[in-house]
Tab-separated table of C-alpha atoms and ligand atoms in Angstrom:
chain	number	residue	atom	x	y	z
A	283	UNK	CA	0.000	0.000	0.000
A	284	UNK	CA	1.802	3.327	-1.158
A	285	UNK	CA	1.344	6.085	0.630
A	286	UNK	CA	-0.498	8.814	-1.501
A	287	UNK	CA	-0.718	12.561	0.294
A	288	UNK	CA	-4.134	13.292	1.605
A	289	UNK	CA	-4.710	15.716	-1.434
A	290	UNK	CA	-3.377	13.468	-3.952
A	291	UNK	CA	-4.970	12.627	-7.064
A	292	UNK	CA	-8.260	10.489	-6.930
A	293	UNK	CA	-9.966	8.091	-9.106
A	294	UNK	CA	-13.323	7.668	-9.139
A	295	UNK	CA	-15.337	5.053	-8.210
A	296	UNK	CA	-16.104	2.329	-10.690
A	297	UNK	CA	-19.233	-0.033	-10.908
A	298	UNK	CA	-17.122	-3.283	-11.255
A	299	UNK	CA	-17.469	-7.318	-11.124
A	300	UNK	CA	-14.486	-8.172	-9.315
A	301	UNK	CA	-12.931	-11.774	-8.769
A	302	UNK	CA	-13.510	-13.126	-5.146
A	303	UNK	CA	-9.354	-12.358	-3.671
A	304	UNK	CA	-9.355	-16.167	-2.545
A	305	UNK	CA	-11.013	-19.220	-2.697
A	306	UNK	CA	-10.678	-20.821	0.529
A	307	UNK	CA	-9.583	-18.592	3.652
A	308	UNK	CA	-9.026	-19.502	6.969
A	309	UNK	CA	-9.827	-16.528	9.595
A	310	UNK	CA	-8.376	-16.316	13.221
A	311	UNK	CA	-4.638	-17.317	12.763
A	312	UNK	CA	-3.105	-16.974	16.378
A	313	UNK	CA	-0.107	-19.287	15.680
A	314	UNK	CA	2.584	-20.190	13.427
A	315	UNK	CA	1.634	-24.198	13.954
A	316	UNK	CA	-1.712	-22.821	12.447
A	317	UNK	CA	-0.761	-21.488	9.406
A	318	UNK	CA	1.022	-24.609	8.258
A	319	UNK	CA	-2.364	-26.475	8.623
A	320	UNK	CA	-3.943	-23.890	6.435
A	321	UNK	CA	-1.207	-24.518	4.318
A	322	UNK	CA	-0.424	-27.997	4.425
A	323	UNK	CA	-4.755	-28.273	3.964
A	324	UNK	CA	-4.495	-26.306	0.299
A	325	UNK	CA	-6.448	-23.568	1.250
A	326	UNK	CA	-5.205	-20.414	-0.044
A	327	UNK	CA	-5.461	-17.132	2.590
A	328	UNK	CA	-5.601	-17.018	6.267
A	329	UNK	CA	-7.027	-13.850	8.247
A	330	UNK	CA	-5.383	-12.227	10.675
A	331	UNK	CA	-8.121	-10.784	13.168
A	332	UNK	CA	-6.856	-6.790	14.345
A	333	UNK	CA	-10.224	-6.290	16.627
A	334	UNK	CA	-9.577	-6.307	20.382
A	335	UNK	CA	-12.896	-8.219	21.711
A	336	UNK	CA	-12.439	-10.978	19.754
A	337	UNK	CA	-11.207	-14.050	20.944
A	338	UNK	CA	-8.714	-14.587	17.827
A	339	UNK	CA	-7.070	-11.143	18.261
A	340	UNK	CA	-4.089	-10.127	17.599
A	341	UNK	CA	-1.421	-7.551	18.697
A	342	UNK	CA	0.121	-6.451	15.669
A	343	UNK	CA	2.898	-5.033	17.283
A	344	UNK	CA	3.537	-8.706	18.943
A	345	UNK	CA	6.859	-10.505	17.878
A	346	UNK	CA	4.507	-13.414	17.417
A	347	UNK	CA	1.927	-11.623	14.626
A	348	UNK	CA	5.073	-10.970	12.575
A	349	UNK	CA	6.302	-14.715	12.683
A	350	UNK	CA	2.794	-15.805	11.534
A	351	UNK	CA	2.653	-13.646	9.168
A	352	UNK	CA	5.900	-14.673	7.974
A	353	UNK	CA	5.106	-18.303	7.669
A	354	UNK	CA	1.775	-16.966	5.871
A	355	UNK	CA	3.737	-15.325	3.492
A	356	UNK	CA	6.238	-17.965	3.213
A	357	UNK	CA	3.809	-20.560	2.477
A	358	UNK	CA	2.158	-18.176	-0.416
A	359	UNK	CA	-0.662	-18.072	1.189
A	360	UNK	CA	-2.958	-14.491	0.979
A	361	UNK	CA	-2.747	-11.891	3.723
A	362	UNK	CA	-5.860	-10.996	5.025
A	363	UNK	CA	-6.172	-8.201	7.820
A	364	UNK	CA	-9.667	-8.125	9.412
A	365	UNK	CA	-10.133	-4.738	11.438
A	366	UNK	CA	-13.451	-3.754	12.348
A	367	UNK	CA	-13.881	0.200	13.031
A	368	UNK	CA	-10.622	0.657	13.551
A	369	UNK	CA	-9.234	4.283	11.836
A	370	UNK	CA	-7.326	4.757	8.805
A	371	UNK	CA	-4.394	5.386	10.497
A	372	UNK	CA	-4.374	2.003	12.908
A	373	UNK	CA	-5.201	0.072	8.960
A	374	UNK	CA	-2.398	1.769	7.212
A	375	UNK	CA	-0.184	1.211	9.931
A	376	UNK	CA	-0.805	-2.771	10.174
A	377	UNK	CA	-1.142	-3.346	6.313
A	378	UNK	CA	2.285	-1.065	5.931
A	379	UNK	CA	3.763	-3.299	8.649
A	380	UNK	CA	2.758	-6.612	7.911
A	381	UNK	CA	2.576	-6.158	4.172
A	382	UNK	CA	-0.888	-7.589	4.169
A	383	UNK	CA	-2.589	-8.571	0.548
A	384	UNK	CA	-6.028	-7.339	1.851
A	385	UNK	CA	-7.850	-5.562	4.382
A	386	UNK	CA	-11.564	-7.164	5.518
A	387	UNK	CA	-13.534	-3.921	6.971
A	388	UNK	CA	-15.956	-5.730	9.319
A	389	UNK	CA	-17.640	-2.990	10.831
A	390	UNK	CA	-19.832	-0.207	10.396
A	391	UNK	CA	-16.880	2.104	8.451
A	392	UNK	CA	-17.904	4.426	6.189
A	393	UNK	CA	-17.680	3.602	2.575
A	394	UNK	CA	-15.221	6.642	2.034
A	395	UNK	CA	-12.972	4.730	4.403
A	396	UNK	CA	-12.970	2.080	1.606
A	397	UNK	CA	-12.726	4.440	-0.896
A	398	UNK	CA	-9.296	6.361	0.956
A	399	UNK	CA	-7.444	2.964	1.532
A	400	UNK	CA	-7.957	1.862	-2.243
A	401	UNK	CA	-6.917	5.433	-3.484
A	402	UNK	CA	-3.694	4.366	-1.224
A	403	UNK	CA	-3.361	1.399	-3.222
A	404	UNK	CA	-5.441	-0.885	-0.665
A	405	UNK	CA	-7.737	-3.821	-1.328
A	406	UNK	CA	-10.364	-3.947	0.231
A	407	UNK	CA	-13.373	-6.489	1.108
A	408	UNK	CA	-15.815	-5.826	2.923
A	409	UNK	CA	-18.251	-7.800	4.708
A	410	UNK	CA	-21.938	-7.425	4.115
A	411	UNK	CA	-24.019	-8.389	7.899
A	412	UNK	CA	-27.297	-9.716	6.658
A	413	UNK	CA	-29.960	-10.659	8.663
A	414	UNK	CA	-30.512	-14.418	8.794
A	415	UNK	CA	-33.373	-16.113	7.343
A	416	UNK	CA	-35.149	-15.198	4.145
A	417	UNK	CA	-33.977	-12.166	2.459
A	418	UNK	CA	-35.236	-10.860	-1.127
A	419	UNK	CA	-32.371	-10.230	-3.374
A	420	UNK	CA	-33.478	-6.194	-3.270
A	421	UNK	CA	-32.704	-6.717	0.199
A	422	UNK	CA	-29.068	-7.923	-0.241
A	423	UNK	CA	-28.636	-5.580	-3.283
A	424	UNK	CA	-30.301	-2.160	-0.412
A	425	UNK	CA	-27.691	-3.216	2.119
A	426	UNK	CA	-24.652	-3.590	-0.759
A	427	UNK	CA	-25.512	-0.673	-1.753
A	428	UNK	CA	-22.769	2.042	-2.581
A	429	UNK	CA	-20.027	-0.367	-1.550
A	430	UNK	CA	-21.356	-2.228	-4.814
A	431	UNK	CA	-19.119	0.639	-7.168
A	432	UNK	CA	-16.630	1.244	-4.487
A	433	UNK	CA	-14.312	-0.839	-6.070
A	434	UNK	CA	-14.372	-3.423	-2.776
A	435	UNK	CA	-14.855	-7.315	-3.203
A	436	UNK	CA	-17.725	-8.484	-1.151
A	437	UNK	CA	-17.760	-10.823	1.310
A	438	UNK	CA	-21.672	-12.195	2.777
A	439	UNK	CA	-22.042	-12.732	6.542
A	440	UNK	CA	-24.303	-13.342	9.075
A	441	UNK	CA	-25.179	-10.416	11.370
A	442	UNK	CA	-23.610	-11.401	14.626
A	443	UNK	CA	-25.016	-8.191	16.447
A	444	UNK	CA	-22.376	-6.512	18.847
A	445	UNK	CA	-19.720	-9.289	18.465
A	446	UNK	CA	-19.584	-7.914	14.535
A	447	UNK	CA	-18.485	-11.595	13.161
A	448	UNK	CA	-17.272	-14.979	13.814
A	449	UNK	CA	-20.052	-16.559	16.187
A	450	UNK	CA	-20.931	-19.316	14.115
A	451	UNK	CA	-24.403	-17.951	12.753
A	452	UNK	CA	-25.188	-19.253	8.674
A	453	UNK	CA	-27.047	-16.920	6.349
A	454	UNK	CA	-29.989	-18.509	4.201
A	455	UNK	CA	-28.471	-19.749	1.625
A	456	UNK	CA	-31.135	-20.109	-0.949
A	457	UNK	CA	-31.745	-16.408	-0.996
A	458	UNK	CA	-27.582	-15.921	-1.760
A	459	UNK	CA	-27.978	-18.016	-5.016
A	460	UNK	CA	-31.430	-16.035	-5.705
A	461	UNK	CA	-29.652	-13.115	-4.974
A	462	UNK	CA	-26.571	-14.376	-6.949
A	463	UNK	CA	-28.085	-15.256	-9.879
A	464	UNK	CA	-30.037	-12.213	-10.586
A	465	UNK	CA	-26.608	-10.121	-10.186
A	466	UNK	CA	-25.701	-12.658	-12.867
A	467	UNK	CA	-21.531	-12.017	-13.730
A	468	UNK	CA	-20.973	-9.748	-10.992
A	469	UNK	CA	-21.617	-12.847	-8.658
A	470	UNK	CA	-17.680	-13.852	-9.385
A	471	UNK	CA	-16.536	-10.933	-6.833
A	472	UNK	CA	-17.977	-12.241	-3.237
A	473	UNK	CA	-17.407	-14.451	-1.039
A	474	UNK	CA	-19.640	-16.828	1.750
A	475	UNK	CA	-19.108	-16.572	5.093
A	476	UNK	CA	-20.823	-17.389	8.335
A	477	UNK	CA	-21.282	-20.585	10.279
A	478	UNK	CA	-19.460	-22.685	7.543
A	479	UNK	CA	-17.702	-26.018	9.074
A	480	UNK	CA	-17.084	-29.531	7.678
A	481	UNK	CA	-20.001	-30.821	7.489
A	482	UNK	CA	-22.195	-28.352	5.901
A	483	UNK	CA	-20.035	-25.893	3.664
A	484	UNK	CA	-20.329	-28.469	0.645
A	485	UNK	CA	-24.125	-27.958	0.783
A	486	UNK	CA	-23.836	-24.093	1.473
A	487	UNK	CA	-21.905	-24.053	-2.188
A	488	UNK	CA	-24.200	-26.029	-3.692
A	489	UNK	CA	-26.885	-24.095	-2.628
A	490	UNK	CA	-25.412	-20.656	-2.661
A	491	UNK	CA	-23.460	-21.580	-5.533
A	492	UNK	CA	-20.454	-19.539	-3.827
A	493	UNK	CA	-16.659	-20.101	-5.426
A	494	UNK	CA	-15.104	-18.635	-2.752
A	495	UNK	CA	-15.626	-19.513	1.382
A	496	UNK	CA	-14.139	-17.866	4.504
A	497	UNK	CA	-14.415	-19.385	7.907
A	498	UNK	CA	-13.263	-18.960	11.345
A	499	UNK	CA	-15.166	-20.565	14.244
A	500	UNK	CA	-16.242	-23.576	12.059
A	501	UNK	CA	-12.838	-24.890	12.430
A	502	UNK	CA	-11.972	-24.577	15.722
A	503	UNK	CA	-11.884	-26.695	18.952
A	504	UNK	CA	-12.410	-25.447	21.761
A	505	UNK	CA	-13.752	-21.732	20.635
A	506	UNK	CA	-10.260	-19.574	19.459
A	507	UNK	CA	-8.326	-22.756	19.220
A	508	UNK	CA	-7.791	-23.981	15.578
A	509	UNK	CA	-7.613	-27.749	15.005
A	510	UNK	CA	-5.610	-28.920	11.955
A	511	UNK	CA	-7.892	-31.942	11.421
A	512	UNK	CA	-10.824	-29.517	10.878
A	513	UNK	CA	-9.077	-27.062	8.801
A	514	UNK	CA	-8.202	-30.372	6.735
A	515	UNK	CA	-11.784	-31.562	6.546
A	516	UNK	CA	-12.913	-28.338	5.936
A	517	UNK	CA	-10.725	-27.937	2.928
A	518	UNK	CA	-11.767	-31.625	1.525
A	519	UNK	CA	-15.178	-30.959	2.093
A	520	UNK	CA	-15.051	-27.300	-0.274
A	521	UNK	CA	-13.671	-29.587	-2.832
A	522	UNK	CA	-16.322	-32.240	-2.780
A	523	UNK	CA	-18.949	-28.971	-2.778
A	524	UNK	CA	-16.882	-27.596	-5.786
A	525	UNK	CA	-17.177	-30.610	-7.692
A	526	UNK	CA	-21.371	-30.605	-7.444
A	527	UNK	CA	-21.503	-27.415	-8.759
B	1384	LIG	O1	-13.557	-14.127	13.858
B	1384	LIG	C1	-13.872	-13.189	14.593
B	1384	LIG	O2	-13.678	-13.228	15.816
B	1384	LIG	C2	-14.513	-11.958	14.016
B	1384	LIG	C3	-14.731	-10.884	14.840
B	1384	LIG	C4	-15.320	-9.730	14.356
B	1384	LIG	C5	-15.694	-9.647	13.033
B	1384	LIG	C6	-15.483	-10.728	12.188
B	1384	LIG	C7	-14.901	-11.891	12.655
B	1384	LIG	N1	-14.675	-12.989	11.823
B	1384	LIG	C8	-15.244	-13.116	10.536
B	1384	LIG	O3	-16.592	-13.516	10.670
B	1384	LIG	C9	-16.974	-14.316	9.578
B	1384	LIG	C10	-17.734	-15.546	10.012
B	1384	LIG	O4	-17.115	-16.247	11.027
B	1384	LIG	P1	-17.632	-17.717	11.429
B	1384	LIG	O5	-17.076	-18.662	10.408
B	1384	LIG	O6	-19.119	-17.696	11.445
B	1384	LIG	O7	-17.067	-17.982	12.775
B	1384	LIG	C11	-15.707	-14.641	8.826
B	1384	LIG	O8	-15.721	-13.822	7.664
B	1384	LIG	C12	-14.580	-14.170	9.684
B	1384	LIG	O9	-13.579	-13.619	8.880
């Protein structure tokens, strides 16, 4: 991410269909031993969770963050940052620092938040809380909204009220792929998320249709603790939802 001055030149927003930045990421790395089962798995981007509450937080200032983020980058896998309401500042600071790939706004930022970091040569996906249960696509498209020609990938969730993300909770998957296939080729740039694990994320890709999955909690035992096997499974069980599509 270069940094541009604050009255640099700007470009404008763009109504575009962009590719999902990963297919398979793993959120919540809080070791080194975990990113090697992400790798050693075949999934291809692990998250690195900035936001204080949560129970997969890191410090990024820790001697630790920056020796899993090495083995991240060592392994090729894709650097995620997750912040949620955190200031540009505190995100230009971490990406800068850790030389992360892409930053996951989680939160209720501002889209000309989104808009400043990608002028700064950020990317940027951000994570759309729906409510669960049915939703009509005009529904998913109202809360989209202006982040939709931001120039932001997209990532679905399921709202997880004050803890922002990463309880667990599934969104109705049948209204995604209604949703989805109405937006037609613009569906290519988002991503599934929330309450995916082993056992059901081949049936939330056939259903949703998703090509591109993020988890955290589904994959952990106990709660904040990731557990190879899973993160194996997990990865197996995308493919065998990949190959019913
Ligand atoms: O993982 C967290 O603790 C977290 C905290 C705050 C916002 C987002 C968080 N994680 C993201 O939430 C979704 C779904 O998680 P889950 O699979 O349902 O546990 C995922 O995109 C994580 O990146």
């Amino acid at each position: 991410m270069t940094t541009l001055p604050p009255s640099g030149p700007t470009t404008p927003p763009t109504t575009r269909s962009l590719r999902s930045p990963f297919a398979i990421k793993i959120c919540g790395m809080r070791s080194v031993q975990d990113v090697w089962a992400v790798a050693d798995a075949g999934a291809d981007a692990v998250g690195l969770n900035f936001y204080g509450p949560s129970v997969r937080s890191l410090n990024p200032d820790a001697d630790e963050t920056f020796q899993i983020n090495d083995a991240a980058r060592q392994a090729g896998l894709i650097q995620v940052g997750l912040f949620v309401n955190h200031d540009l500042a505190f995100i230009q600071r971490v990406v800068e620092s850790l030389q992360l790939d892409w930053i996951q706004l989680h939160g209720d930022e501002p889209v000309t938040l989104a808009e400043e970091l990608i002028r700064r040569g950020g990317r940027v996906l951000r994570a759309i809380r729906l409510p669960r249960g049915n939703l009509e696509p005009g529904q998913i498209d109202a809360a989209i909204g202006q982040w939709n020609d931001a120039g932001v990938s997209l990532l679905l969730d399921a709202d997880a009220g004050a803890s922002f993300g990463g309880g667990g909770q599934s969104l109705d998957w049948p209204s995604i792929r209604d949703w989805a296939d109405r937006r037609g080729e613009s569906a290519a740039g988002w991503v599934l998320a929330g309450g995916l694990n082993p056992e059901n994320v081949p049936e939330a890709i056939r259903i949703s249709g998703a090509t591109s999955v993020d988890v955290a909690s589904g994959v952990e035992q106990p709660k904040g603790q990731k557990n190879a096997e899973k993160i194996r499974q997990f990865v197996a069980a995308v493919r065998r939802g990949e190959e019913a599509l």
